[in-house]
Every structure is written in structure tokens, then in C-alpha cells.
Coordinates of C-alpha atoms in Angstrom, one line a residue:
X1 CA 7.0 -14.2 -18.9
X2 CA 10.6 -13.5 -17.9
X3 CA 11.0 -10.2 -15.9
X4 CA 14.0 -7.9 -15.5
X5 CA 14.5 -4.9 -13.2
X6 CA 16.3 -1.8 -14.2
X7 CA 17.1 0.7 -11.4
X8 CA 18.3 4.1 -12.5
X9 CA 20.8 5.6 -10.0
X10 CA 22.9 7.9 -12.1
X11 CA 21.6 11.2 -10.9
X12 CA 24.2 13.8 -9.7
X13 CA 22.0 14.8 -6.7
X14 CA 23.5 18.2 -6.6
X15 CA 20.8 19.5 -4.3
X16 CA 21.3 16.6 -1.9
X17 CA 25.1 16.8 -1.7
X18 CA 25.5 13.0 -1.5
X19 CA 24.5 9.8 -3.3
X20 CA 20.7 9.4 -3.0
X21 CA 20.9 5.7 -3.7
X22 CA 22.7 5.0 -0.4
X23 CA 20.6 7.3 1.8
X24 CA 19.1 5.2 4.7
X25 CA 15.3 5.0 5.3
X26 CA 13.6 3.6 8.5
X27 CA 11.3 1.0 7.1
X28 CA 9.1 -1.1 9.6
X29 CA 11.2 -4.2 8.8
X30 CA 14.5 -2.5 9.4
X31 CA 16.6 0.4 8.2
X32 CA 18.1 0.2 4.7
X33 CA 19.1 2.4 1.9
X34 CA 17.0 3.2 -1.1
X35 CA 19.0 1.0 -3.5
X36 CA 18.9 -2.0 -1.1
X37 CA 15.2 -1.6 -0.7
X38 CA 14.5 -1.6 -4.4
X39 CA 16.9 -4.6 -4.9
X40 CA 14.9 -6.6 -2.4
X41 CA 11.5 -5.5 -3.9
X42 CA 12.6 -6.8 -7.3
X43 CA 14.0 -10.1 -6.0
X44 CA 11.5 -12.0 -8.1
X45 CA 13.1 -10.7 -11.3
X46 CA 15.6 -13.0 -13.1
X47 CA 18.2 -10.2 -13.5
X48 CA 18.4 -6.9 -11.7
X49 CA 20.5 -4.1 -13.0
X50 CA 21.6 -0.7 -11.6
X51 CA 22.8 2.0 -13.9
X52 CA 25.6 4.0 -12.4
X53 CA 27.2 7.2 -13.5
X54 CA 28.2 10.2 -11.3
X55 CA 28.4 7.9 -8.2
X56 CA 29.8 4.8 -9.9
X57 CA 32.8 4.7 -7.5
X58 CA 30.6 4.2 -4.4
X59 CA 27.7 2.2 -6.0
X60 CA 29.5 -0.4 -8.1
X61 CA 31.4 -2.0 -5.1
X62 CA 28.2 -2.5 -3.1
X63 CA 25.8 -3.6 -5.9
X64 CA 26.8 -7.3 -6.1
X65 CA 26.0 -7.8 -2.4
X66 CA 22.3 -6.9 -3.2
X67 CA 22.2 -9.1 -6.3
X68 CA 22.6 -6.2 -8.7
X69 CA 24.6 -6.1 -11.8
X70 CA 26.1 -2.6 -12.4
X71 CA 25.9 -1.0 -15.8
X72 CA 28.0 2.1 -16.3
X73 CA 26.5 5.0 -18.2
X74 CA 29.6 6.5 -20.0
X75 CA 28.0 9.9 -20.4
X76 CA 25.8 10.6 -17.3
X77 CA 26.0 14.3 -18.0
X78 CA 23.6 13.7 -20.9
X79 CA 20.8 13.1 -18.4
X80 CA 18.6 10.3 -17.1
X81 CA 17.4 9.2 -20.5
X82 CA 20.9 8.3 -21.5
X83 CA 21.1 6.2 -18.3
X84 CA 17.8 4.5 -19.3
X85 CA 19.2 3.7 -22.7
X86 CA 22.4 2.2 -21.3
X87 CA 20.4 0.0 -19.0
X88 CA 17.9 -1.1 -21.6
X89 CA 20.7 -2.2 -23.9
X90 CA 22.1 -4.3 -21.1
X91 CA 18.7 -5.8 -20.5
X92 CA 18.3 -6.7 -24.2
X93 CA 21.7 -8.3 -24.2
X94 CA 20.9 -10.4 -21.2
X95 CA 17.5 -11.4 -22.6
X96 CA 19.1 -12.6 -25.8
X97 CA 21.7 -14.6 -23.7
X98 CA 18.8 -16.1 -21.7
X99 CA 17.0 -17.1 -24.9
X100 CA 14.0 -14.9 -24.1
X101 CA 12.0 -13.7 -27.2
X102 CA 10.8 -10.1 -27.2
X103 CA 7.2 -11.2 -26.6
X104 CA 8.2 -13.4 -23.6
X105 CA 9.8 -10.8 -21.4
X106 CA 9.5 -7.4 -19.8
X107 CA 11.5 -4.9 -17.7
X108 CA 10.6 -2.7 -14.8
X109 CA 12.2 0.8 -15.0
X110 CA 12.5 2.4 -11.6
X111 CA 14.5 5.5 -10.5
X112 CA 16.3 4.9 -7.3
X113 CA 15.1 8.2 -5.8
X114 CA 11.5 6.9 -5.7
X115 CA 12.1 4.2 -3.0
X116 CA 8.7 3.9 -1.3
X117 CA 6.8 2.2 -4.1
X118 CA 4.9 -0.7 -2.6
X119 CA 4.6 -4.4 -3.5
X120 CA 1.0 -3.9 -4.4
X121 CA 2.0 -1.6 -7.3
X122 CA 4.3 -4.3 -8.8
X123 CA 1.6 -6.9 -8.6
X124 CA -0.9 -4.6 -10.3
X125 CA 1.6 -4.1 -13.2
X126 CA 2.2 -7.8 -13.5
X127 CA -1.5 -8.6 -13.7
X128 CA -2.0 -5.9 -16.3
X129 CA 1.0 -7.1 -18.3
X130 CA -0.7 -10.5 -18.7
X131 CA -4.0 -8.8 -19.6
X132 CA -2.7 -6.4 -22.2
X133 CA 0.5 -7.9 -23.7
X134 CA 2.7 -5.7 -25.9
X135 CA 1.7 -2.5 -24.0
X136 CA 3.8 -0.2 -21.9
X137 CA 2.3 0.2 -18.4
X138 CA 2.7 3.1 -16.0
X139 CA 1.5 3.0 -12.4
X140 CA -0.8 5.9 -11.5
X141 CA -2.5 7.2 -8.4
X142 CA -5.7 9.3 -8.9
X143 CA -4.7 9.7 -12.5
X144 CA -1.2 10.9 -11.8
X145 CA 1.5 8.7 -13.3
X146 CA 4.5 7.6 -11.2
X147 CA 7.0 4.7 -11.0
X148 CA 7.8 2.1 -12.0
X149 CA 7.1 1.8 -15.7
X150 CA 6.8 -1.7 -17.1
X151 CA 8.1 -2.2 -20.7
X152 CA 7.6 -5.3 -22.8
X153 CA 10.9 -6.3 -24.3
X154 CA 9.2 -5.9 -27.7
X155 CA 8.9 -2.1 -27.2
X156 CA 12.5 -1.6 -26.0
X157 CA 13.9 -0.9 -29.5
X158 CA 11.3 1.8 -30.0
X159 CA 12.3 3.4 -26.7
X160 CA 16.0 3.2 -27.7
X161 CA 15.2 4.9 -31.0
X162 CA 13.6 7.9 -29.3
X163 CA 15.5 11.2 -29.7
X164 CA 15.4 11.9 -26.0
X165 CA 13.0 14.8 -26.1
X166 CA 11.0 14.8 -22.8
X167 CA 12.9 11.7 -21.7
X168 CA 10.9 8.5 -21.0
X169 CA 7.7 10.4 -21.1
X170 CA 8.3 11.4 -24.7
X171 CA 9.3 7.9 -25.6
X172 CA 6.2 6.4 -24.1
X173 CA 4.0 8.8 -26.2
X174 CA 5.2 7.0 -29.3
X175 CA 4.3 3.4 -28.2
X176 CA 1.2 1.7 -26.9
X177 CA 0.9 2.8 -23.3
X178 CA -1.7 2.5 -20.5
X179 CA -1.9 3.7 -17.0
X180 CA -2.6 1.2 -14.2
X181 CA -4.4 2.6 -11.2
X182 CA -2.8 1.6 -7.9
X183 CA -3.6 2.4 -4.3
X184 CA -0.1 3.7 -3.7
X185 CA 0.6 7.5 -3.5
X186 CA 4.1 6.7 -2.4
X187 CA 5.2 5.8 -5.9
X188 CA 4.8 9.5 -6.8
X189 CA 7.3 10.7 -4.3
X190 CA 11.0 11.3 -5.0
X191 CA 13.8 12.8 -2.9
X192 CA 15.6 15.5 -4.9
X193 CA 15.9 17.8 -1.9
X194 CA 16.8 17.4 1.8
X195 CA 13.2 18.4 2.6
X196 CA 11.8 15.7 0.4
X197 CA 14.2 13.2 1.9
X198 CA 13.0 14.1 5.4
X199 CA 9.4 13.6 4.3
X200 CA 10.2 10.2 2.9
X201 CA 11.9 9.2 6.2
X202 CA 8.7 10.1 8.1
X203 CA 6.6 8.1 5.6
X204 CA 8.9 5.1 5.6
X205 CA 8.2 4.4 9.3
X206 CA 4.5 3.9 8.4
X207 CA 5.2 2.2 5.0
X208 CA 3.0 -0.9 5.6
X209 CA 0.0 1.2 6.7
X210 CA -1.9 2.8 3.8
X211 CA -3.0 6.4 4.0
X212 CA -6.7 7.3 4.1
X213 CA -6.7 8.0 0.4
X214 CA -4.8 4.9 -0.5
X215 CA -7.0 2.6 1.6
X216 CA -10.2 4.1 0.1
X217 CA -8.7 3.6 -3.4
X218 CA -8.0 -0.1 -2.5
X219 CA -11.7 -0.5 -1.4
X220 CA -12.8 0.8 -4.8
X221 CA -10.5 -1.5 -6.6
X222 CA -11.8 -4.4 -4.6
X223 CA -15.3 -3.6 -5.7
X224 CA -16.7 -2.8 -2.3
X225 CA -20.2 -1.4 -2.8
X226 CA -21.4 1.9 -1.5
X227 CA -23.1 0.3 1.6
X228 CA -19.8 -1.4 2.4
X229 CA -17.9 1.9 1.9
X230 CA -20.1 3.6 4.6
X231 CA -19.3 0.9 7.1
X232 CA -15.6 1.0 6.2
X233 CA -15.4 4.8 6.6
X234 CA -17.2 4.7 9.9
X235 CA -14.9 1.9 11.4
X236 CA -11.8 3.7 10.1
X237 CA -12.8 7.0 11.7
X238 CA -13.7 5.4 15.0
X239 CA -10.5 3.2 15.2
X240 CA -8.3 6.2 14.4
X241 CA -10.0 8.3 17.1
X242 CA -9.8 5.6 19.7
X243 CA -6.1 5.1 19.0
X244 CA -5.3 8.8 19.1
X245 CA -7.2 9.2 22.3
X246 CA -5.4 6.3 23.9
X247 CA -2.0 7.7 22.9
X248 CA -3.0 11.1 24.4
X249 CA -4.1 9.4 27.6
X250 CA -0.7 7.7 27.8
X251 CA 1.1 10.9 27.0
X252 CA 2.9 9.2 24.1
X253 CA 3.2 9.7 20.4
X254 CA 1.8 6.8 18.4
X255 CA 1.8 7.8 14.7
X256 CA 2.4 4.3 13.4
X257 CA -0.2 2.7 15.6
X258 CA -2.8 5.3 14.7
X259 CA -2.0 5.0 11.0
X260 CA -2.5 1.2 11.3
X261 CA -5.8 1.7 13.1
X262 CA -7.1 3.9 10.4
X263 CA -5.9 1.9 7.4
X264 CA -7.0 -1.5 9.0
X265 CA -10.4 -0.1 10.0
X266 CA -11.0 1.1 6.5
X267 CA -10.1 -2.2 4.9
X268 CA -11.3 -4.6 7.6
X269 CA -14.2 -5.8 5.4
X270 CA -12.4 -5.6 2.1
X271 CA -13.4 -9.2 1.3
X272 CA -16.9 -9.1 2.7
X273 CA -19.0 -11.6 0.8
X274 CA -16.2 -14.1 0.5
X275 CA -16.5 -17.1 2.8
X276 CA -14.4 -16.4 5.9
X277 CA -14.0 -12.8 4.8
X278 CA -11.8 -11.9 7.8
X279 CA -9.2 -14.5 6.9
X280 CA -9.6 -13.7 3.1
X281 CA -9.0 -10.0 3.8
X282 CA -5.9 -10.9 5.8
X283 CA -4.6 -13.0 2.9
X284 CA -5.2 -10.3 0.4
X285 CA -3.4 -7.6 2.4
X286 CA -0.5 -10.0 3.2
X287 CA -0.2 -10.8 -0.5
X288 CA -0.1 -7.0 -1.2
X289 CA 2.8 -6.6 1.2
X290 CA 0.8 -5.1 4.1
X291 CA 1.6 -7.6 6.8
X292 CA 0.6 -5.6 9.9
X293 CA -2.7 -4.5 8.4
X294 CA -3.3 -8.1 7.3
X295 CA -2.9 -9.4 10.9
X296 CA -5.4 -6.8 12.2
X297 CA -8.0 -7.4 9.5
X298 CA -7.8 -11.2 10.0
X299 CA -8.5 -10.8 13.7
X300 CA -11.3 -8.2 13.7
X301 CA -14.3 -10.5 14.2
X302 CA -13.4 -11.8 17.7
X303 CA -10.6 -11.3 20.2
X304 CA -9.8 -12.4 23.7
X305 CA -7.4 -9.9 25.0
X306 CA -5.0 -11.0 27.8
X307 CA -4.9 -8.7 30.8
X308 CA -1.2 -8.0 30.4
X309 CA -1.4 -7.1 26.7
X310 CA -0.9 -3.4 25.8
X311 CA -3.9 -2.3 23.8
X312 CA -3.2 -1.1 20.3
X313 CA -4.5 -1.0 16.7
X314 CA -5.4 -4.8 16.8
X315 CA -7.8 -4.3 19.7
X316 CA -9.2 -0.9 18.7
X317 CA -10.2 -1.9 15.2
X318 CA -12.0 -4.9 16.6
X319 CA -13.9 -2.7 19.1
X320 CA -14.5 0.1 16.5
X321 CA -16.3 -2.5 14.3
X322 CA -18.7 -3.3 17.1
X323 CA -19.6 0.4 17.4
X324 CA -20.7 0.7 13.8
X325 CA -23.8 -0.6 12.0
X326 CA -23.3 0.5 8.5
X327 CA -22.2 4.1 9.0
X328 CA -24.2 4.6 12.2
X329 CA -23.1 4.4 15.8
X330 CA -24.6 1.6 17.9
X331 CA -23.7 0.5 21.5
X332 CA -21.9 -2.8 21.7
X333 CA -24.7 -4.5 23.7
X334 CA -27.3 -3.4 21.2
X335 CA -25.2 -4.6 18.3
X336 CA -25.1 -8.1 19.8
X337 CA -28.7 -8.0 20.9
X338 CA -29.6 -7.7 17.2
X339 CA -27.5 -10.7 16.4
X340 CA -29.2 -12.7 19.2
X341 CA -32.7 -11.7 17.8
X342 CA -31.6 -13.0 14.4
X343 CA -29.7 -16.2 15.4
X344 CA -30.4 -16.8 19.1
X345 CA -32.8 -19.6 18.5
X346 CA -29.9 -21.9 17.8
X347 CA -28.2 -22.8 21.1
X348 CA -24.7 -23.0 19.5
X349 CA -25.1 -19.7 17.7
X350 CA -26.4 -18.1 20.8
X351 CA -23.5 -19.2 22.9
X352 CA -21.0 -17.9 20.3
X353 CA -22.7 -14.5 20.1
X354 CA -22.9 -14.1 23.8
X355 CA -19.2 -15.1 24.2
X356 CA -18.2 -12.5 21.6
X357 CA -20.4 -9.9 23.3
X358 CA -18.9 -10.5 26.7
X359 CA -15.4 -10.2 25.3
X360 CA -16.2 -7.0 23.5
X361 CA -17.7 -5.5 26.6
X362 CA -14.7 -6.6 28.7
X363 CA -12.4 -4.8 26.3
X364 CA -14.7 -1.7 26.4
X365 CA -14.5 -1.6 30.2
X366 CA -10.7 -1.9 30.1
X367 CA -10.3 0.8 27.5
X368 CA -12.6 3.1 29.5
X369 CA -10.2 2.8 32.5
X370 CA -7.2 3.7 30.3
X371 CA -8.9 6.6 28.5
X372 CA -10.5 8.0 31.6
X373 CA -13.8 8.3 29.6
X374 CA -16.4 6.2 27.9
X375 CA -15.1 4.9 24.5
X376 CA -18.6 4.3 23.3
X377 CA -19.4 8.0 23.8
X378 CA -16.2 9.0 22.0
X379 CA -17.2 6.7 19.1
X380 CA -20.6 8.3 19.0
X381 CA -19.1 11.9 18.9
X382 CA -16.8 10.9 16.1
X383 CA -19.6 9.5 13.9
X384 CA -21.9 12.4 14.7
X385 CA -19.3 14.8 13.4
X386 CA -18.4 12.8 10.4
X387 CA -20.5 13.1 7.2
X388 CA -20.1 9.4 6.3
X389 CA -22.8 9.4 3.6
X390 CA -21.4 12.3 1.7
X391 CA -17.9 10.8 1.7
X392 CA -19.2 7.4 0.5
X393 CA -21.1 9.1 -2.3
X394 CA -18.0 11.0 -3.3
X395 CA -16.0 7.8 -3.4
X396 CA -18.7 6.1 -5.4
X397 CA -18.5 8.9 -8.0
X398 CA -14.7 8.2 -8.4
X399 CA -15.1 4.4 -8.9
X400 CA -14.4 4.5 -12.6
X401 CA -11.0 6.2 -11.9
X402 CA -10.0 3.2 -9.8
X403 CA -11.2 0.4 -12.0
X404 CA -8.3 -2.1 -12.3
X405 CA -7.4 -3.8 -15.5
X406 CA -7.6 -7.2 -13.7
X407 CA -9.8 -8.0 -10.6
X408 CA -8.0 -7.3 -7.3
X409 CA -9.8 -10.3 -5.7
X410 CA -7.6 -12.6 -7.8
X411 CA -4.9 -11.9 -5.2
X412 CA -7.0 -13.7 -2.4

């Protein structure tokens, strides 16, 4: 299928006092403006369009540098739906020039003031488009629809024929349309006010670390059973607490590192049951655009930490996993003693288990020095205070809400 991207940037932004499309955001891979970020995200599309209107004078000169073709809405004062229609006409014209039949193509519709949508959302829409052809698709988080919307080219004439009442929402009500659940609350957030923009700036810094709710949703989409949920919840809680305590002991702020520890702890066993589940989990998260989480998950089974390396989320997720048996606290030595009882009769397995145990204990001792307290006791306190079983049951009850149209494991 041939894909097109349509970015809507014609808003007057009266409450912002400036062009929202060019507002900078501090993403982990470098600062860039909203329009540039979306242009990069849709680089896989054959053609990318940006609809201009009120800010055409500043947007049209910079659009080509990001691979965007500008389409001018002659009447931006008529509202966003008029910009959508101008863009869709340009997409249809280009599709005809490319020789793409209506059933062979689709277009992503994305307002520029929703710039934090993640790659995992686009991949979910693409999988769904293959599974339910001829259907409009809207990304949703916990049942709330957001952006982008994916439109098969075959439905574009019906969208263009809409009278504009309730905008795109009204147009979608008249065509076959389904919601696609995604673990991406960021695709609900826009920046219509200075306060919303400030919030998005804070969130952009941690953009490649899922929030707690997002990570839990991803586990449900991956089909992690309730037993696995309990272990994931425990490791996430402990990793987050260890990271926060370490930042406090250092008298520094570490919101990104703590967010990574939580998200990676929650998802560390997302591919449990797959051969080489650590590496498989890393591949899945990397494919979803979560590269820093991917590196942590891929390395959570065993680590040898050099003396000069500053401890962070990588090491603390690894240690947190050793403190948790299911959703219950266990000392590191006891955790490995159980492994030795099960596999210790084999000399090779025994040597491997003892080596992993000694490395985990060495990390524990080093962390204790930095914290000024026993990290094992901190982990125990965290799990004693957390009602892991209740949270796991609550998530299990929500599983139907997160069922993907296509298996998430196909991304591994």
C-alpha cells in the first residue's frame, strides 16, 4: 500500500501569539520544532504535505528543507476542516499522478499541534490498515480517540463530501471507522495555550520513556498474563524507587532516568516465553521507537558494571529484577540460591548462576555505599507498601480495552 502524510498547520494560534508549527521541543535526540518532528516521523510516506494558511509566509519557505510539499488553504478562516479538505484534494491529485488506485493507498491526517505522537502509534495503525482494509482508523488511548487518523484513499471522496459539521469527527461518523488502541497517551495532547506548550516541553524530554499507564497498556497489548503483570509491576516500582533514592542521595534531579527506570522495569519481561526474551524485548521496543528502554530491557538478565561507570536506570532495573520473585520481595542471595537448587547439578549452569549472583551482589554493595542505606531493605519497603496483586487484577479486568487488531508480537 502507498502511504501519504497530511500535516495540518493552518491554525491561527491566537492564544499562543506565534506559529505553533515552529515552536521548539526538547526531544531526547535533539531539539526540533513540531513541524520538523512530524516530517521526520512520516519519512516512510511517499509524499508528505503540510497545509498552510494563516502562517503561510513563514511555513512555506522552510517546508521543502524537511521534505514537505506546502498546500495553501485559500480560506483558512473557514476552520480546520477546510484545511483538511484542501490537503486531501492535493493527496488525491498526487495519488492519481502516482498511478495509485483508491484501494492501494492511504493517508495519515495529523494536526501539527499534536507533536508528541510516538512511532508505536503509526505502526499500530499500519498493522490495522492491513487487517481491516477500507476502514478509517483512529488511534485511541484508554478509549479516548486522538491523532493521527488513517484514511484509506477510497474513503477520501466521502470525507470531502461532508458538510463540515463537527469537522473530521462528523465526517468519520458517516464512513466505516474503528478505533485502534495504542499505548501512547501523548497522541491526545495538543498545544493550544502557553500552559499546554510548557507541559509538552516537559514531556518531550522523556519522550522515549513510556509513562506508567502507557507501559502497563503495552504489557496488555503484548498478551502478558496476570502472573507476568505482577512481576512487571513489582520490578517497575522497585526500579523507580531505587533510581529516585539515588538521585536524592546525589542531590540531583533525574526525572528522565527515573522515568526510564520505571518504564523499563515494567516492560523488562514483555517478551517472556520467547526464546532469548531479553533480546526479543529489546528488539520489540527498538522497533516501536523506544531505543533507550530497548537497551535497558535487552541487558536486564546479567551485567558486569565497571567501577568507573555512573549507576543509572540500566543497572537499577537489572538489580530490581533480582529483588522480585513474582510480585514478592526476595533477597538477591536467596533468589540465586533457588536457581542453584534447580539447576546447580550441571557444572556449567552452576558456574553461570554463581557468576551472575556475584555480579548482582557486587552491584548491591556498591549501590549501598552511594545510597547510604541498604537497597535490599528499600526494595522490601516499596513492595510491602505496594498492593501489587490488586493492581494486577485491575489491569487484567481492562485487558479487553487494550486488545490490538493485530498481535503486537509481530513486531519482534
